[in-house]
Structure formats: structure tokens, C-alpha cells
Coordinates of C-alpha atoms in Angstrom, one line a residue:
Chain A
X1 CA 0.0 0.0 0.0
X2 CA 1.7 3.1 -1.2
X3 CA 1.8 6.5 0.5
X4 CA -0.2 7.9 -2.4
X5 CA -3.0 5.4 -1.7
X6 CA -2.9 6.1 2.0
X7 CA -3.4 9.7 1.5
X8 CA -5.5 10.1 -1.6
X9 CA -7.7 7.0 -1.7
X10 CA -8.7 6.4 1.8
X11 CA -11.8 4.4 1.0
X12 CA -9.8 1.5 -0.4
X13 CA -7.5 1.5 2.5
X14 CA -10.3 1.4 5.1
X15 CA -12.0 -1.4 3.1
X16 CA -8.8 -3.5 3.1
X17 CA -8.3 -3.2 6.8
X18 CA -11.9 -4.1 7.3
X19 CA -11.6 -7.3 5.2
X20 CA -8.2 -8.2 6.8
X21 CA -9.5 -8.1 10.3
X22 CA -12.7 -10.0 9.4
X23 CA -10.8 -12.7 7.7
X24 CA -8.4 -13.0 10.6
X25 CA -11.3 -13.3 13.0
X26 CA -12.9 -16.0 10.9
X27 CA -9.7 -17.9 10.9
X28 CA -9.6 -17.9 14.6
X29 CA -13.2 -19.0 14.8
X30 CA -14.6 -15.7 16.1
X31 CA -18.1 -15.0 14.6
X32 CA -18.3 -12.1 12.2
X33 CA -20.4 -9.9 14.4
X34 CA -17.9 -9.8 17.2
X35 CA -15.1 -8.7 14.9
X36 CA -17.5 -6.1 13.5
X37 CA -18.3 -4.9 17.0
X38 CA -14.6 -4.7 17.7
X39 CA -14.1 -2.6 14.6
X40 CA -17.0 -0.4 15.5
X41 CA -15.5 0.3 18.9
X42 CA -12.1 1.2 17.3
X43 CA -13.8 3.6 14.9
X44 CA -15.8 5.1 17.7
X45 CA -12.7 5.7 19.8
X46 CA -11.0 7.3 16.8
X47 CA -13.9 9.6 16.2
X48 CA -14.2 10.6 19.8
X49 CA -10.6 11.4 20.1
X50 CA -10.8 13.5 16.9
X51 CA -13.8 15.4 18.3
X52 CA -12.3 16.0 21.7
X53 CA -8.9 17.1 20.3
X54 CA -10.6 19.4 17.8
X55 CA -12.8 21.0 20.4
X56 CA -9.9 21.6 22.7
X57 CA -8.0 23.2 19.9
X58 CA -11.0 25.3 19.1
X59 CA -11.1 26.8 22.6
X60 CA -7.5 27.9 22.1
X61 CA -8.2 29.2 18.6
X62 CA -11.1 31.3 19.9
X63 CA -9.0 33.0 22.4
X64 CA -6.2 33.7 19.9
X65 CA -8.6 35.0 17.3
X66 CA -10.3 37.2 19.9
X67 CA -6.9 38.5 21.0
X68 CA -5.7 39.4 17.5
X69 CA -8.9 41.1 16.5
X70 CA -8.7 43.2 19.6
X71 CA -5.0 44.0 18.7
X72 CA -3.5 42.1 21.5
X73 CA -1.9 38.6 21.8
X74 CA -4.1 35.9 23.2
X75 CA -2.7 33.4 25.7
X76 CA 1.1 33.3 25.2
X77 CA 2.5 31.7 28.3
X78 CA 1.4 28.1 28.4
X79 CA 3.6 26.6 25.7
X80 CA 4.6 28.3 22.5
X81 CA 2.0 30.8 21.7
X82 CA -0.2 29.4 24.4
X83 CA -1.0 26.2 22.6
X84 CA -1.1 24.2 25.8
X85 CA -3.8 26.5 27.2
X86 CA -6.6 24.0 26.7
X87 CA -4.6 21.5 28.8
X88 CA -4.3 24.1 31.5
X89 CA -8.0 24.8 31.4
X90 CA -8.9 21.2 31.5
X91 CA -6.7 20.5 34.5
X92 CA -8.2 23.6 36.3
X93 CA -11.7 22.5 35.6
X94 CA -11.1 19.0 36.7
X95 CA -9.8 20.2 40.1
X96 CA -12.6 22.7 40.6
X97 CA -15.1 22.0 43.3
X98 CA -18.4 20.7 41.9
X99 CA -20.6 22.6 44.3
X100 CA -23.7 20.7 45.3
X101 CA -26.5 23.1 45.5
X102 CA -29.6 22.7 47.7
X103 CA -33.0 22.4 46.2
X104 CA -31.7 21.3 42.8
X105 CA -33.1 18.2 41.2
X106 CA -29.9 16.2 41.1
X107 CA -30.9 13.7 38.6
X108 CA -31.7 16.2 35.8
X109 CA -29.0 18.5 36.9
X110 CA -26.3 15.9 36.3
X111 CA -28.0 14.3 33.3
X112 CA -28.4 17.5 31.2
X113 CA -24.7 18.4 30.4
X114 CA -24.0 14.7 29.7
X115 CA -26.9 14.3 27.3
X116 CA -26.3 17.6 25.6
X117 CA -22.7 16.8 24.9
X118 CA -23.6 13.3 23.7
X119 CA -26.3 14.5 21.4
X120 CA -23.9 17.2 20.0
X121 CA -21.4 14.5 19.3
X122 CA -23.9 12.3 17.6
X123 CA -24.0 14.6 14.6
X124 CA -20.5 13.6 13.7
X125 CA -21.3 10.0 12.8
X126 CA -22.9 10.9 9.5
X127 CA -20.3 13.5 8.3
X128 CA -18.1 12.3 5.4
X129 CA -14.6 13.3 6.2
X130 CA -13.1 11.6 3.1
X131 CA -14.4 9.2 0.5
X132 CA -15.2 6.1 2.5
X133 CA -14.5 7.7 5.9
X134 CA -18.1 7.9 7.1
X135 CA -18.9 6.2 10.3
X136 CA -22.5 5.5 9.3
X137 CA -23.5 6.4 5.7
X138 CA -27.2 6.6 6.6
X139 CA -29.7 7.1 3.9
X140 CA -31.3 9.9 5.7
X141 CA -28.1 11.5 7.2
X142 CA -29.3 15.1 6.7
X143 CA -32.4 14.6 8.9
X144 CA -30.3 12.6 11.4
X145 CA -28.2 15.7 12.0
X146 CA -31.2 17.8 12.7
X147 CA -32.7 15.2 15.0
X148 CA -29.6 15.0 17.1
X149 CA -29.5 18.8 17.3
X150 CA -33.1 19.0 18.4
X151 CA -32.5 16.5 21.2
X152 CA -29.5 18.4 22.4
X153 CA -31.5 21.6 22.6
X154 CA -34.0 20.0 24.9
X155 CA -31.4 19.3 27.4
X156 CA -30.2 22.9 27.3
X157 CA -33.7 23.8 28.5
X158 CA -33.8 21.2 31.3
X159 CA -30.4 22.5 32.5
X160 CA -31.8 25.9 33.0
X161 CA -34.9 24.6 34.5
X162 CA -33.4 22.3 37.1
X163 CA -31.1 24.9 38.4
X164 CA -33.7 26.4 40.7
X165 CA -32.6 29.9 39.7
X166 CA -34.9 32.4 38.1
X167 CA -32.3 33.7 35.7
X168 CA -31.3 30.3 34.5
X169 CA -34.9 29.4 33.9
X170 CA -35.5 32.5 31.9
X171 CA -32.3 32.0 29.9
X172 CA -33.2 28.4 29.3
X173 CA -36.6 29.2 28.0
X174 CA -35.2 31.9 25.7
X175 CA -32.4 29.7 24.5
X176 CA -34.8 26.9 23.5
X177 CA -37.2 29.4 21.8
X178 CA -34.3 30.7 19.8
X179 CA -33.0 27.2 18.9
X180 CA -36.2 25.9 17.6
X181 CA -37.0 29.1 15.8
X182 CA -33.7 28.8 13.9
X183 CA -33.9 25.1 13.3
X184 CA -36.7 25.4 10.8
X185 CA -35.0 27.8 8.3
X186 CA -31.9 25.6 8.7
X187 CA -33.8 22.5 7.6
X188 CA -35.5 24.3 4.7
X189 CA -32.2 25.7 3.4
X190 CA -30.6 22.2 3.7
X191 CA -33.6 20.8 1.8
X192 CA -32.7 23.0 -1.1
X193 CA -29.4 21.2 -1.3
X194 CA -31.0 17.8 -1.0
X195 CA -33.3 18.7 -3.9
X196 CA -30.3 19.4 -6.1
X197 CA -28.5 16.2 -5.1
X198 CA -31.6 14.1 -5.2
X199 CA -30.9 12.3 -2.0
X200 CA -30.7 12.9 1.8
X201 CA -27.5 10.9 2.1
X202 CA -24.6 13.2 2.9
X203 CA -22.1 11.1 0.9
X204 CA -24.2 11.4 -2.2
X205 CA -24.7 15.1 -1.6
X206 CA -20.9 15.5 -1.6
X207 CA -20.4 13.4 -4.7
X208 CA -23.1 15.4 -6.5
X209 CA -21.0 18.5 -6.2
X210 CA -18.2 17.1 -8.3
X211 CA -18.2 19.8 -10.9
X212 CA -19.7 22.7 -9.2
X213 CA -19.9 23.5 -5.5
X214 CA -23.3 24.1 -4.1
X215 CA -22.4 27.5 -2.8
X216 CA -22.4 28.8 -6.4
X217 CA -25.7 27.2 -7.2
X218 CA -27.4 28.2 -4.0
X219 CA -25.8 31.4 -2.6
X220 CA -28.9 32.5 -0.8
X221 CA -29.3 29.1 0.8
X222 CA -25.7 29.3 2.0
X223 CA -26.2 32.6 3.6
X224 CA -29.5 31.5 5.2
X225 CA -27.9 28.3 6.5
X226 CA -25.0 30.2 7.9
X227 CA -27.3 32.6 9.8
X228 CA -29.6 29.9 11.0
X229 CA -26.6 27.8 12.2
X230 CA -25.3 30.8 14.1
X231 CA -28.7 31.1 15.7
X232 CA -29.0 27.5 16.5
X233 CA -25.7 27.0 18.1
X234 CA -26.2 30.2 19.9
X235 CA -23.1 31.9 18.8
X236 CA -22.7 35.6 18.3
X237 CA -24.3 37.7 17.2
X238 CA -27.2 35.6 18.7
X239 CA -25.6 34.9 22.0
X240 CA -27.4 37.2 24.2
X241 CA -28.2 34.4 26.6
X242 CA -24.7 33.5 27.5
X243 CA -22.8 36.7 27.0
X244 CA -20.7 37.8 30.0
X245 CA -22.6 41.0 30.4
X246 CA -26.2 39.6 30.3
X247 CA -28.1 37.1 32.4
X248 CA -25.0 36.0 34.3
X249 CA -24.1 32.9 32.2
X250 CA -27.5 31.9 30.9
X251 CA -28.5 28.4 31.5
X252 CA -25.0 27.4 32.7
X253 CA -25.0 29.7 35.7
X254 CA -25.3 27.1 38.4
X255 CA -22.9 24.8 36.9
X256 CA -19.2 24.6 38.0
X257 CA -16.3 22.3 37.5
X258 CA -16.6 19.4 35.1
X259 CA -20.3 19.9 34.4
X260 CA -19.6 23.4 33.1
X261 CA -16.7 22.0 31.1
X262 CA -19.1 19.6 29.5
X263 CA -21.5 22.4 28.5
X264 CA -18.7 24.5 27.2
X265 CA -17.2 21.7 25.1
X266 CA -20.7 20.8 24.0
X267 CA -21.1 24.3 22.5
X268 CA -17.9 24.1 20.6
X269 CA -18.7 20.6 19.4
X270 CA -22.0 21.9 18.1
X271 CA -20.3 24.8 16.4
X272 CA -17.7 22.6 14.7
X273 CA -20.5 20.2 13.6
X274 CA -22.4 23.1 12.1
X275 CA -19.2 24.2 10.2
X276 CA -18.5 20.7 9.0
X277 CA -22.1 20.3 7.9
X278 CA -21.8 23.5 5.9
X279 CA -18.7 22.4 4.1
X280 CA -20.4 19.1 3.3
X281 CA -23.6 20.7 2.0
X282 CA -22.3 23.8 0.3
X283 CA -18.5 23.8 -0.1
X284 CA -18.1 20.4 -1.7
X285 CA -17.0 18.3 1.3
X286 CA -13.6 16.7 0.7
X287 CA -13.1 17.7 -2.9
X288 CA -10.1 19.7 -4.0
X289 CA -7.2 19.6 -6.5
X290 CA -3.9 18.6 -5.0
X291 CA -4.0 17.9 -1.3
X292 CA -5.4 14.7 0.3
X293 CA -9.2 14.8 0.8
X294 CA -9.1 14.9 4.6
X295 CA -6.9 17.9 4.6
X296 CA -9.3 19.7 2.3
X297 CA -12.2 18.9 4.5
X298 CA -10.4 20.2 7.6
X299 CA -9.3 23.3 5.8
X300 CA -12.8 24.2 4.6
X301 CA -14.3 23.5 8.0
X302 CA -11.7 25.6 9.8
X303 CA -12.2 28.4 7.3
X304 CA -15.8 28.5 8.3
X305 CA -15.0 28.2 12.0
X306 CA -12.7 31.2 11.6
X307 CA -15.5 33.1 9.9
X308 CA -17.9 32.3 12.7
X309 CA -15.4 33.4 15.3
X310 CA -14.8 36.6 13.3
X311 CA -18.5 37.3 13.4
X312 CA -18.4 37.0 17.2
X313 CA -15.9 39.7 17.8
X314 CA -17.2 42.1 15.1
X315 CA -20.9 42.4 15.5
X316 CA -22.9 43.6 18.4
X317 CA -25.5 41.4 20.0
X318 CA -29.1 41.2 18.8
X319 CA -31.8 41.6 21.4
X320 CA -34.0 38.5 22.0
X321 CA -37.2 39.9 20.5
X322 CA -35.4 41.3 17.5
X323 CA -33.8 37.9 17.1
X324 CA -37.1 36.1 17.1
X325 CA -38.6 38.6 14.7
X326 CA -35.7 38.2 12.4
X327 CA -36.1 34.5 12.3
X328 CA -39.8 34.2 11.8
X329 CA -40.4 37.2 9.7
X330 CA -37.3 37.4 7.6
X331 CA -35.2 34.2 7.5
X332 CA -38.1 31.8 7.3
X333 CA -39.9 33.4 4.3
X334 CA -36.6 33.7 2.5
X335 CA -35.9 30.0 3.1
X336 CA -39.3 29.1 1.8
X337 CA -38.8 31.2 -1.3
X338 CA -35.4 29.6 -1.8
X339 CA -36.9 26.1 -1.6
X340 CA -39.7 27.1 -4.0
X341 CA -37.3 28.6 -6.6
X342 CA -35.1 25.6 -6.3
X343 CA -38.0 23.2 -6.9
X344 CA -39.2 25.4 -9.9
X345 CA -35.7 25.4 -11.5
X346 CA -35.4 21.7 -11.1
X347 CA -38.8 21.0 -12.6
X348 CA -38.0 23.0 -15.7
Chain B
X1 CA -27.0 -10.6 12.2
X2 CA -30.0 -12.2 13.8
X3 CA -28.4 -12.1 17.2
X4 CA -27.9 -8.3 16.9
X5 CA -31.5 -7.9 15.8
X6 CA -32.9 -9.8 18.8
X7 CA -30.5 -8.1 21.2
X8 CA -31.4 -4.6 20.0
X9 CA -35.1 -5.6 20.1
X10 CA -35.0 -6.7 23.8
X11 CA -32.8 -3.8 24.8
X12 CA -35.0 -1.2 23.2
X13 CA -38.1 -2.9 24.6
X14 CA -36.7 -2.7 28.2
X15 CA -35.7 0.9 27.7
X16 CA -39.0 2.0 26.1
X17 CA -41.4 0.1 28.5
X18 CA -39.3 1.2 31.5
X19 CA -39.5 4.8 30.5
X20 CA -43.2 4.6 29.8
X21 CA -43.7 3.1 33.3
X22 CA -41.6 5.9 34.8
X23 CA -43.7 8.5 33.0
X24 CA -47.0 7.2 34.3
X25 CA -45.9 6.6 37.9
X26 CA -43.5 9.5 38.8
X27 CA -44.8 12.3 40.9
X28 CA -42.1 14.7 39.9
X29 CA -43.2 16.4 36.7
X30 CA -39.8 17.3 35.4
X31 CA -38.4 13.8 35.7
X32 CA -41.5 12.5 33.9
X33 CA -40.7 14.8 30.9
X34 CA -37.1 13.5 30.7
X35 CA -38.4 9.9 30.7
X36 CA -40.9 10.9 28.1
X37 CA -38.0 12.1 25.8
X38 CA -36.2 8.7 26.4
X39 CA -39.5 7.0 25.6
X40 CA -39.8 8.8 22.3
X41 CA -36.2 8.0 21.4
X42 CA -37.0 4.3 22.2
X43 CA -40.0 4.4 19.9
X44 CA -37.9 5.9 17.2
X45 CA -35.5 3.0 17.6
X46 CA -38.4 0.6 17.1
X47 CA -39.4 2.2 13.9
X48 CA -35.8 1.9 12.8
X49 CA -35.9 -1.8 13.6
X50 CA -39.0 -2.2 11.5
X51 CA -37.2 -0.7 8.5
X52 CA -39.2 2.5 8.6
X53 CA -36.1 4.7 8.8
X54 CA -37.5 8.0 7.6
X55 CA -40.4 7.6 10.0
X56 CA -37.9 7.0 12.9
X57 CA -36.1 10.2 12.2
X58 CA -39.2 12.2 11.8
X59 CA -40.5 10.8 15.1
X60 CA -37.3 11.9 16.9
X61 CA -37.4 15.4 15.2
X62 CA -41.1 16.0 15.9
X63 CA -41.7 14.3 19.2
X64 CA -38.4 14.4 21.1
X65 CA -37.4 17.8 19.6
X66 CA -40.7 19.7 19.6
X67 CA -43.6 18.0 21.5
X68 CA -41.3 17.4 24.5
X69 CA -40.4 21.0 24.5
X70 CA -44.1 22.0 24.5
X71 CA -44.6 19.7 27.5
X72 CA -41.7 21.2 29.3
X73 CA -42.9 24.8 28.6
X74 CA -46.4 24.0 29.8
X75 CA -45.1 22.3 33.0
X76 CA -42.9 25.3 33.7
X77 CA -45.7 27.8 33.1
X78 CA -48.0 26.2 35.7
X79 CA -45.8 25.8 38.7
X80 CA -47.5 27.8 41.4
X81 CA -51.1 26.7 40.8
X82 CA -52.6 24.4 43.4
X83 CA -52.6 20.8 42.5
X84 CA -49.0 20.5 41.4
X85 CA -47.7 19.1 44.7
X86 CA -50.4 16.7 45.9
X87 CA -50.8 13.0 45.2
X88 CA -51.2 12.5 41.5
X89 CA -52.8 9.1 41.2
X90 CA -56.4 8.1 41.9
X91 CA -58.3 4.9 41.1
X92 CA -55.1 2.9 40.8
X93 CA -56.7 -0.5 41.5
X94 CA -59.5 -0.1 38.9
X95 CA -57.2 1.3 36.3
X96 CA -54.8 -1.7 36.8
X97 CA -57.7 -4.1 36.4
X98 CA -58.9 -2.5 33.3
X99 CA -55.6 -2.2 31.6
X100 CA -54.6 -5.7 32.7
X101 CA -57.7 -7.2 31.2
X102 CA -57.0 -5.3 27.9
X103 CA -53.4 -6.5 27.8
X104 CA -54.3 -10.1 28.7
X105 CA -57.0 -10.3 26.0
X106 CA -54.7 -8.7 23.4
X107 CA -51.8 -11.1 24.2
X108 CA -54.2 -14.1 24.0
X109 CA -55.5 -12.9 20.7
X110 CA -52.1 -12.2 19.2
X111 CA -50.6 -15.5 20.2
X112 CA -53.5 -17.7 19.4
X113 CA -55.3 -16.2 16.4
X114 CA -52.4 -14.5 14.6
X115 CA -50.0 -17.4 15.1
X116 CA -49.4 -17.9 11.4
X117 CA -50.4 -14.6 9.9
X118 CA -47.2 -12.7 9.5
X119 CA -44.2 -13.9 7.6
X120 CA -41.2 -14.8 9.6
X121 CA -39.2 -12.1 7.8
X122 CA -37.0 -10.2 10.0
X123 CA -35.0 -7.9 7.8
X124 CA -36.4 -6.7 4.6
X125 CA -35.6 -4.0 2.1
X126 CA -37.1 -0.8 3.3
X127 CA -39.0 1.6 1.2
X128 CA -37.0 4.4 -0.2
X129 CA -38.0 8.0 0.4
X130 CA -38.8 8.3 -3.3
X131 CA -41.5 5.7 -3.1
X132 CA -43.0 7.3 0.0
X133 CA -43.0 10.7 -1.6
X134 CA -44.5 9.4 -4.8
X135 CA -47.4 7.7 -3.0
X136 CA -47.9 10.7 -0.7
X137 CA -48.2 13.2 -3.4
X138 CA -50.3 11.2 -5.9
X139 CA -52.6 8.8 -4.1
X140 CA -52.9 10.6 -0.7
X141 CA -52.7 14.2 -1.8
X142 CA -56.1 15.1 -0.3
X143 CA -55.2 13.9 3.2
X144 CA -51.9 15.7 2.9
X145 CA -53.6 19.0 2.2
X146 CA -56.1 18.4 4.9
X147 CA -53.3 17.7 7.4
X148 CA -51.6 20.9 6.4
X149 CA -54.9 22.7 7.1
X150 CA -55.1 21.0 10.5
X151 CA -51.6 22.2 11.3
X152 CA -52.6 25.7 10.3
X153 CA -55.7 25.6 12.6
X154 CA -53.5 24.3 15.4
X155 CA -51.0 27.1 14.9
X156 CA -53.5 29.9 14.8
X157 CA -55.5 28.4 17.6
X158 CA -52.6 28.0 19.9
X159 CA -51.4 31.6 19.3
X160 CA -54.9 33.0 19.8
X161 CA -55.6 31.1 23.0
X162 CA -52.4 32.1 24.7
X163 CA -52.0 35.6 23.4
X164 CA -52.0 38.4 25.8
X165 CA -54.8 40.9 25.7
X166 CA -53.9 44.4 24.9
X167 CA -52.7 46.3 27.9
X168 CA -52.4 43.3 30.2
X169 CA -48.9 44.2 31.1
X170 CA -45.5 42.5 30.8
X171 CA -45.8 38.8 31.3
X172 CA -44.3 35.8 29.7
X173 CA -41.0 35.6 27.8
X174 CA -40.4 39.2 26.9
Chain C
X1 CA -44.1 -9.9 14.4
X2 CA -46.1 -11.1 17.4
X3 CA -43.5 -9.6 19.7
X4 CA -44.0 -6.2 18.1
X5 CA -47.7 -6.4 18.4
X6 CA -47.6 -7.4 22.1
X7 CA -45.2 -4.6 22.6
X8 CA -47.6 -2.1 21.0
X9 CA -50.4 -3.4 23.1
X10 CA -48.3 -3.1 26.3
X11 CA -47.3 0.5 25.5
X12 CA -50.9 1.3 24.8
X13 CA -52.0 -0.2 28.1
X14 CA -49.3 1.7 30.0
X15 CA -50.5 4.9 28.4
X16 CA -54.1 4.1 29.2
X17 CA -53.2 3.5 32.8
X18 CA -51.5 6.9 32.8
X19 CA -54.6 8.6 31.4
X20 CA -56.9 6.9 33.9
X21 CA -55.1 7.5 37.1
X22 CA -53.4 10.9 36.8
X23 CA -54.9 14.0 38.2
X24 CA -52.7 16.6 36.5
X25 CA -53.9 17.3 33.0
X26 CA -50.4 17.5 31.6
X27 CA -49.8 13.9 32.8
X28 CA -53.0 12.9 31.0
X29 CA -51.6 14.4 27.8
X30 CA -48.4 12.5 28.3
X31 CA -50.4 9.3 28.7
X32 CA -52.2 10.2 25.4
X33 CA -48.8 10.6 23.6
X34 CA -47.8 7.2 24.9
X35 CA -51.0 5.7 23.6
X36 CA -50.4 7.2 20.2
X37 CA -46.9 5.8 20.0
X38 CA -48.2 2.3 20.9
X39 CA -50.7 2.5 18.0
X40 CA -47.9 3.6 15.7
X41 CA -45.7 0.7 16.6
X42 CA -48.6 -1.7 16.0
X43 CA -49.3 -0.1 12.6
X44 CA -45.6 -0.2 11.6
X45 CA -45.4 -3.9 12.6
X46 CA -48.4 -4.8 10.4
X47 CA -47.1 -2.7 7.6
X48 CA -43.8 -4.4 7.6
X49 CA -44.9 -7.9 7.9
X50 CA -48.1 -8.1 5.9
X51 CA -47.4 -5.7 3.0
X52 CA -43.9 -4.5 3.0
X53 CA -44.0 -3.2 -0.6
X54 CA -46.8 -0.7 0.0
X55 CA -46.1 2.7 1.5
X56 CA -49.6 2.9 3.1
X57 CA -48.5 1.9 6.6
X58 CA -45.7 4.5 6.9
X59 CA -47.8 7.3 5.4
X60 CA -50.6 6.5 7.8
X61 CA -48.3 6.7 10.7
X62 CA -46.9 10.0 9.4
X63 CA -50.3 11.5 9.3
X64 CA -51.1 10.2 12.8
X65 CA -47.9 11.7 14.1
X66 CA -48.6 15.1 12.6
X67 CA -52.2 15.2 13.8
X68 CA -51.2 14.0 17.2
X69 CA -48.5 16.7 17.5
X70 CA -51.0 19.4 16.4
X71 CA -53.6 18.1 18.8
X72 CA -51.2 18.0 21.7
X73 CA -50.1 21.6 21.1
X74 CA -53.7 22.9 20.8
X75 CA -54.8 20.8 23.8
X76 CA -52.1 22.2 26.0
X77 CA -52.9 25.7 24.9
X78 CA -56.5 25.2 25.9
X79 CA -55.3 23.7 29.2
X80 CA -53.2 26.7 29.9
X81 CA -56.1 29.0 29.5
X82 CA -58.3 26.7 31.7
X83 CA -55.7 26.6 34.4
X84 CA -55.5 30.4 34.5
X85 CA -59.3 30.8 34.8
X86 CA -60.0 27.9 37.1
X87 CA -56.9 28.4 39.2
X88 CA -56.0 24.8 39.5
X89 CA -54.4 22.0 37.4
X90 CA -56.3 19.1 38.7
X91 CA -58.6 17.4 36.2
X92 CA -61.3 16.6 38.8
X93 CA -61.5 20.2 40.0
X94 CA -62.0 21.7 36.6
X95 CA -65.7 20.6 36.4
X96 CA -67.5 23.8 35.4
X97 CA -68.1 24.7 31.8
X98 CA -68.7 28.3 32.4
X99 CA -65.8 30.8 32.4

């Protein structure tokens, strides 16, 4: 297996390893489904480590980007250019005291960050990182992403609710109102892409963009999806609910230590998942001229992540009622028009 | 593959029936809603096992993502009213007898009368979305339009019923 | 298939138990949702085993799902209004039609 094949044709390579291990298992007398279970566990571990490393890197990137936009250096002391800052943050959060509050429903209080993080991580199993490197090429991958996002938003609400704190409750209610308001235009914009590709399978959507990326064919859809994704992952400029100057810390107020770390990581996971989904749907996934496919995918996803971070430190925040008005009265009709025009163009 | 199918069936059955039991017996409303979400996810899993993949995902999106949120909102908007903290279950004995009778007769019917009705097919090819869409928009177009009308009525009705009167003051979310 | 049908009946029975014994109206609605899901499982089991080539079963369940969601939303809105005017959430105390 040459280096070229390793980098540029990863699907054949993954297939060969799969067959090798299955045959080896059959020779030893192990039934097929146990070797497949073992392979699934290995793939899951690889995916989890990728997500966690990425998210840790993103927290450092956010602070550096924020610093440089505000004409200062970000973290510079821990390691060269502060690259070990996430490690320092992780150690600090691990050692922080998890304060057990009175009058808090402990079961839901503990369950919410875990479920939110899990549901945010679920979206990664349908994303195609390279040809053949999809953990689960589901036939309805696009809807699966939105289903997982919807489940994670419910646990944001229960986090605010179980905290026995008026401000957390208010922030939780507003957060979930915002998330479900922006989920609908997101699904409609993504449906325009699905109409073009003729399938809801993310792998087929990427392969249908072989000649022309979808951002050229559906520019309005891309802008709508970007805005709606910003609203759904409650990033700026839609982050009134967790900004430092408003409502204390929103639904995360009463959380400290590792539980807070889970929420924080969950938000970055969600953001990177939205960026990766946008590259899959609109920017052609892993396609590109000279570099290996995985590198292209990561480049595009990180370009979008940098764009999202740039938005955070450039625009002022939008008030909650303006935000809801914006979603229902502006973004949703535009998404419907986009879908209608796409369908008309395809029929003709 | 059959082992995996049976294993997932029994696991999902335990999770789903367990969450349903929790929903109907817990006194604490918020925990009941969490178990309701787990129940909906379990039912979605069952639809997946029965090769109705699109339906499974739609079930998760609509029920676990939206209907559960409606329940949580309503529970949260009625906290201080009397009746939220007292004993929640009445007539437990009678209800148990009625539902037990129903369950017993259904099981008897299913295992005796329908013993040979269904094929022993476990895993079949599932319908693609294209087939579903084709049937939905040609044969069942009228019910589709009627259902969209029902949704419109529900939307307008819900907004109308819970809208604030003019000049009632600042309540609710904003 | 028999396993699925018994499961559907069991879930329906649990939902019915919830509707019959609970006092809080929101719990009654939750029991209703459980009953709907039980019916859906039974329908899907029949659709898969009796006539897997026809899409009628899945479409039926789709319509039931949609109508159930709409009905739950509207029913809970009515309940909110009732709770405000009657001042209580117990189903047996809301026994006057006026107001």
C-alpha cells in the first residue's frame, strides 16, 4: 500500500483493513459480528478522540482570534503561543469543586450536560470526512443531524430549569425558543441542497458536487444556512443568553467544574459540527485539487469556523425579541422562497 | 445478524417500556418529561428496527425535539397553581384491572389467532424516500392537504388562545 | 411480528393507565402521547410484515404523528387557558363549563 494510496484514496485502504480483520477473525473462529463490534469500537474511539482534540484546539483558537482582532496577543505563556492553554484549562476545571446546591433536582442537573454533549457528538457519525470515511452512511443522514441537534437543545432547557434559579430558567426558555426558531429555516435551506443532489445521504450530496460546489448554485441558501446555524448553536451575534454581560451565564449559571466544562465543550462541538455540515452541503466536502481529501475537509471546516469566530468579535449582539422577529419574519420566508425557486428550477 | 437484531429488540423494549412506566408513575413532573423524551427515542428505535427509517427520524425530530419542548414549557408555566404538589394518582386499582384485562386479551388474541399470519421475515428491504414521496403526493394528496390545514388551525388556535390581551402588562417571555 | 404487536399493546396499556389514574392534566396528555406511540408501533409492525411493498403503513403513521402533535399543542394551549381561569391544574377540580 503506497503512501499515495494512503493519503489520496482512503476508502480502499479502510476497506482493506476491514476485510483483513474480518478474515483474521474468521480464521480464529470468532463469529463475524464480534469482529465487526470490535471494529465499531475502534472507529468510535478514533472519532471521539478526533472530536475532543478538535474541540480543545478550538477553545485555544477562539482566544487567539479574539486577541488578535482586539489588537493584543491571546494566551502566550502556556507553551509556545499558548498552545497548551486547553490542557491548563482542563486541569483547572477538573480540580474545581463541583458545588452541590440545595433544592436542585440532582438527577436532571447531572444528566443535562452529559446528554447535551452526547447529542452534540452524535451529529459527527454521518459526516463524510473523506471518501469512505463515514462512520455511518445513513440514507437519511441530513435529517439525522437535525434530529440530534433537536434532542441536544431540549437538554439545554432542562439544564436551565433544574437549576432552581430564576435567571437560569429565563435564559433556558429563551435559548430553546431561539434554537427551535432557527432550526426550521436551517432544515429548509438544507432541503434545497437535498433537492439538487436528489438524496438525503450526505455522501451522495458531496459526490453530486463534483463539478460545481453548491455555494455557487445556492448562494442565498448558504447565507441562510450560515445565519440559521449561528442562531441554532447560539453563537454571536445571537448569543445574548450566555454573554458575559447579560443574564449571568445563561443556562450554565449554576454549573461549575466538570459539568460546566461539558457544556462549554458541547457548544464548541455543536459549532464545529455546524461548520463541518456547511462544508459538506455547500462547499463540496472533501473535494479539491492537490491535497489529500481529509486535509481539504479540515481546511474548509476551519475556514468556516474562523469566519464564525470573526463574526463573534465584530458584530454587536441582537436583542432577543429582534432575534425572534428576524427568524420568523425574515429568514423563514426567505428559506421558503429559496426552496420554492429551487424546486421550480429543477422541474424546468 | 439475527443475534444483533434480537439483542437490540430486547434492549429497546426494556428501555421503552421502562421509561413509559416511569412516565406514568412518577410524581415529579420534570423527571417525567425527561423519561418521556427517552421513551420517544426508544419508539424511534423501534421504527428503525421495523425498516421505517424515515419515520424513525421524523419521530425523533417532531416528538423528542418539539412536542417534548411543548410539555416542558407548559409544565414550567403552571408551577404555582394548586394541585401540582399533591398526590397524583387516583383509582389505581380499577385502572390496573382494566388495563390488565386489555393486555391479557390482546396477548391471547395475538398469540392464538395470529399465530401464522405474519411472515417470519426479520429484515427486509425498506421503502425508499422516493417511493414514499411518490405515493404521498399522488394517491394521498387530499389527506396531505387536509393535514396541512389541521396544522394551520392548530398554529392559529394556539397563538390565539395564549395571546396576551392588549394592555395586560408585561408577562411571559419578553 | 407477534413480539412487536404485544409490545404495541403493552405500551398502549401503560398509556391508558396513565390517562386513567393521573390528576394533573399535563400527565394525562403524556399518557395520550404514549398511547399514540403504541398505536404507531402496531401499525408499523403490520405494515412491515403483511405488505412491505406498499407505503400505506408508513404514510398512515406519518399522518397520525402530525395530527397528534397538532392536537397536543392545541390541547395544551386550551389547558393553559383553563388553568388560568379555574386556578388549578387538577382534572377533577375543573368541572364547570362556564368561564
